[in-house]
Amino acid sequence: MQTGYHAVYAKNYFDGIDAAKANGFGFVQFDLGVPEFFLDDLTADDLARIREYAGEKEIAITFHSPGDNVSLFCDYPLIRQGILDQFKRILEKADMLNARHMTFHTGDYPRYRKAGEKSDDSHIVYYESVLYENLRVLTEHSGDVLVCVENSGLNAVSRSAVRKLINDTGKLYLTLDTGKMYKNGTLIQDDYLFFEKHQLYLREMHIHDINKNGSHEAVGSGTVDFTLFKPFVTENVWVNFEIRPVEAAKRSKDKLFELWGM
């Protein structure tokens, strides 16, 4: 099983690679929402040095795309183009680093619920097409990097767009986030069934627990039933410990292996 950790507090790429090696991980996932890891200003020589260093240390590189303040549902033409241009640039540079995959959040879309009604279905076909088209652009400009979509805020619209693109192209992949598979302490059955049905396209699993402090907590400290997710792990599914800092990720790895009887 290939295991890694979510690098947020590393000083730079070299420090993040060193931390993965020191703590017994086979890969590191750099979060591109962290300024220290922005790829934009890195030259071809910079990228070559990082790639060679990772190779010497036998540590693979993966990425988590920016996701907290951008959305793949964005439809305002100039902003949409800017987001897609940014994502194409980071995918190009990730490819130069021989990154195995990059995980994306879909983001969300506006809703205008009427008084007395629980939902707004007035533009769901439109927003499904926006997400589909934006994701398709990414898969067409990813080189050898696998584009993965995480179950962060998945809903009927995003599941439908992702399903359609998988069926149409077979070039979109999935990341199962264990903590985000729960809402108010209850397993989100629609998401779980979605991953069961599309398990062949699963390429990464994010491991973290949920307790009174929130998510991204140590394995075994909260309500996540990790036994539910062991059957999803194959040689194609890299297991990423999204618990910070790296020392806490290492402890959670040991605890998960204990729970899984490994």
CSV table of C-alpha atoms in Angstrom, one decimal, residues 105-256:
chain,number,residue,atom,x,y,z
A,105,HIS,CA,-12.8,20.1,-5.0
A,106,THR,CA,-15.8,20.8,-7.3
A,107,GLY,CA,-16.9,23.8,-5.3
A,108,ASP,CA,-20.5,24.8,-5.2
A,109,TYR,CA,-23.1,26.8,-7.2
A,110,PRO,CA,-25.7,29.5,-6.3
A,111,ARG,CA,-29.2,28.6,-5.1
A,112,TYR,CA,-32.2,30.8,-5.0
A,113,ARG,CA,-34.7,28.9,-2.9
A,114,LYS,CA,-38.3,30.1,-2.9
A,115,ALA,CA,-40.1,30.7,0.4
A,116,GLY,CA,-41.7,27.5,1.7
A,117,GLU,CA,-39.5,25.2,-0.5
A,118,LYS,CA,-36.5,23.2,0.5
A,119,SER,CA,-34.4,23.4,-2.7
A,120,ASP,CA,-33.8,25.4,-5.9
A,121,ASP,CA,-33.8,23.2,-9.0
A,122,SER,CA,-34.2,26.1,-11.5
A,123,HIS,CA,-30.6,26.0,-12.9
A,124,ILE,CA,-29.3,22.5,-12.1
A,125,VAL,CA,-29.0,21.5,-15.7
A,126,TYR,CA,-27.0,24.6,-16.5
A,127,TYR,CA,-24.6,24.2,-13.5
A,128,GLU,CA,-24.1,20.6,-14.2
A,129,SER,CA,-22.9,21.5,-17.7
A,130,VAL,CA,-20.6,24.2,-16.3
A,131,LEU,CA,-18.9,21.7,-14.0
A,132,TYR,CA,-18.8,19.1,-16.7
A,133,GLU,CA,-17.1,21.4,-19.2
A,134,ASN,CA,-14.6,22.8,-16.7
A,135,LEU,CA,-13.6,19.3,-15.5
A,136,ARG,CA,-13.2,18.3,-19.1
A,137,VAL,CA,-10.8,21.1,-19.8
A,138,LEU,CA,-8.7,20.0,-16.9
A,139,THR,CA,-8.6,16.4,-18.1
A,140,GLU,CA,-7.6,17.6,-21.6
A,141,HIS,CA,-4.7,19.6,-20.2
A,142,SER,CA,-3.3,17.3,-17.5
A,143,GLY,CA,-0.5,15.5,-19.3
A,144,ASP,CA,0.3,12.4,-17.4
A,145,VAL,CA,-1.2,13.8,-14.1
A,146,LEU,CA,-4.4,12.0,-13.0
A,147,VAL,CA,-7.2,14.5,-12.3
A,148,CYS,CA,-9.2,13.3,-9.3
A,149,VAL,CA,-12.4,14.7,-7.8
A,150,GLU,CA,-12.9,14.5,-4.1
A,151,ASN,CA,-16.2,14.1,-2.2
A,152,SER,CA,-16.1,17.5,-0.7
A,153,GLY,CA,-19.6,18.9,-0.8
A,154,LEU,CA,-20.7,16.4,-3.5
A,155,ASN,CA,-24.4,16.7,-4.3
A,156,ALA,CA,-26.7,15.3,-7.0
A,157,VAL,CA,-25.6,17.9,-9.5
A,158,SER,CA,-21.8,17.4,-9.1
A,159,ARG,CA,-22.2,13.6,-8.9
A,160,SER,CA,-24.1,13.7,-12.2
A,161,ALA,CA,-21.5,15.8,-13.9
A,162,VAL,CA,-18.6,13.6,-12.6
A,163,ARG,CA,-20.5,10.4,-13.6
A,164,LYS,CA,-21.2,11.7,-17.1
A,165,LEU,CA,-17.5,12.7,-17.7
A,166,ILE,CA,-16.3,9.3,-16.4
A,167,ASN,CA,-18.7,7.6,-18.8
A,168,ASP,CA,-17.9,9.8,-21.7
A,169,THR,CA,-14.1,9.9,-21.5
A,170,GLY,CA,-12.8,7.5,-18.8
A,171,LYS,CA,-10.2,10.2,-18.0
A,172,LEU,CA,-11.6,11.5,-14.7
A,173,TYR,CA,-10.7,9.8,-11.4
A,174,LEU,CA,-11.9,9.9,-7.8
A,175,THR,CA,-10.5,10.7,-4.3
A,176,LEU,CA,-12.5,9.3,-1.4
A,177,ASP,CA,-12.3,11.5,1.7
A,178,THR,CA,-13.2,9.4,4.8
A,179,GLY,CA,-14.0,12.4,7.0
A,180,LYS,CA,-16.1,14.2,4.4
A,181,MET,CA,-18.1,11.0,3.9
A,182,TYR,CA,-20.0,12.0,7.0
A,183,LYS,CA,-22.5,14.8,7.7
A,184,ASN,CA,-23.6,15.4,11.3
A,185,GLY,CA,-22.0,12.1,12.4
A,186,THR,CA,-24.0,10.1,9.8
A,187,LEU,CA,-22.6,8.4,6.7
A,188,ILE,CA,-23.7,10.1,3.5
A,189,GLN,CA,-25.2,7.0,1.8
A,190,ASP,CA,-25.5,8.6,-1.7
A,191,ASP,CA,-21.7,9.4,-1.7
A,192,TYR,CA,-20.8,6.0,-0.4
A,193,LEU,CA,-22.9,4.2,-3.1
A,194,PHE,CA,-21.4,6.5,-5.7
A,195,PHE,CA,-17.9,5.4,-4.8
A,196,GLU,CA,-18.9,1.7,-4.6
A,197,LYS,CA,-20.3,2.0,-8.2
A,198,HIS,CA,-17.2,3.8,-9.5
A,199,GLN,CA,-14.6,2.0,-7.5
A,200,LEU,CA,-12.5,1.3,-10.6
A,201,TYR,CA,-11.8,5.0,-10.9
A,202,LEU,CA,-10.7,5.5,-7.3
A,203,ARG,CA,-7.1,6.6,-7.1
A,204,GLU,CA,-6.7,8.2,-3.7
A,205,MET,CA,-8.1,8.0,-0.2
A,206,HIS,CA,-7.9,10.8,2.4
A,207,ILE,CA,-7.7,9.6,5.9
A,208,HIS,CA,-8.8,11.7,8.9
A,209,ASP,CA,-11.3,11.5,11.7
A,210,ILE,CA,-14.0,13.9,13.0
A,211,ASN,CA,-14.6,14.8,16.6
A,212,LYS,CA,-15.8,17.8,18.6
A,213,ASN,CA,-12.8,19.8,17.3
A,214,GLY,CA,-13.9,19.2,13.7
A,215,SER,CA,-12.3,17.2,10.9
A,216,HIS,CA,-8.7,16.4,10.1
A,217,GLU,CA,-8.3,14.8,13.5
A,218,ALA,CA,-6.3,11.8,14.5
A,219,VAL,CA,-7.5,8.3,13.5
A,220,GLY,CA,-9.5,6.7,16.3
A,221,SER,CA,-10.3,10.0,18.0
A,222,GLY,CA,-13.8,10.5,16.5
A,223,THR,CA,-16.8,9.0,14.8
A,224,VAL,CA,-15.4,7.8,11.4
A,225,ASP,CA,-15.8,4.0,11.0
A,226,PHE,CA,-12.6,3.3,9.1
A,227,THR,CA,-13.5,-0.4,8.6
A,228,LEU,CA,-16.1,0.8,6.0
A,229,PHE,CA,-13.3,2.0,3.7
A,230,LYS,CA,-10.7,-0.8,3.8
A,231,PRO,CA,-12.5,-2.6,1.0
A,232,PHE,CA,-11.9,0.4,-1.3
A,233,VAL,CA,-8.1,0.1,-1.0
A,234,THR,CA,-6.3,-1.5,-3.9
A,235,GLU,CA,-2.8,-1.1,-5.4
A,236,ASN,CA,-4.2,1.8,-7.4
A,237,VAL,CA,-5.5,3.7,-4.4
A,238,TRP,CA,-2.9,5.7,-2.6
A,239,VAL,CA,-3.7,6.4,1.0
A,240,ASN,CA,-3.1,10.0,2.1
A,241,PHE,CA,-3.2,10.9,5.8
A,242,GLU,CA,-4.8,14.4,6.0
A,243,ILE,CA,-3.8,15.0,9.6
A,244,ARG,CA,-1.3,17.7,10.4
A,245,PRO,CA,1.5,18.0,11.2
A,246,VAL,CA,3.4,15.1,9.6
A,247,GLU,CA,4.2,13.5,13.0
A,248,ALA,CA,0.5,13.3,13.7
A,249,ALA,CA,0.0,11.7,10.3
A,250,LYS,CA,2.5,9.1,11.1
A,251,ARG,CA,0.8,8.2,14.4
A,252,SER,CA,-2.5,8.0,12.6
A,253,LYS,CA,-1.0,5.7,10.0
A,254,ASP,CA,0.1,3.3,12.7
A,255,LYS,CA,-3.4,3.5,14.3
A,256,LEU,CA,-5.1,2.8,11.0
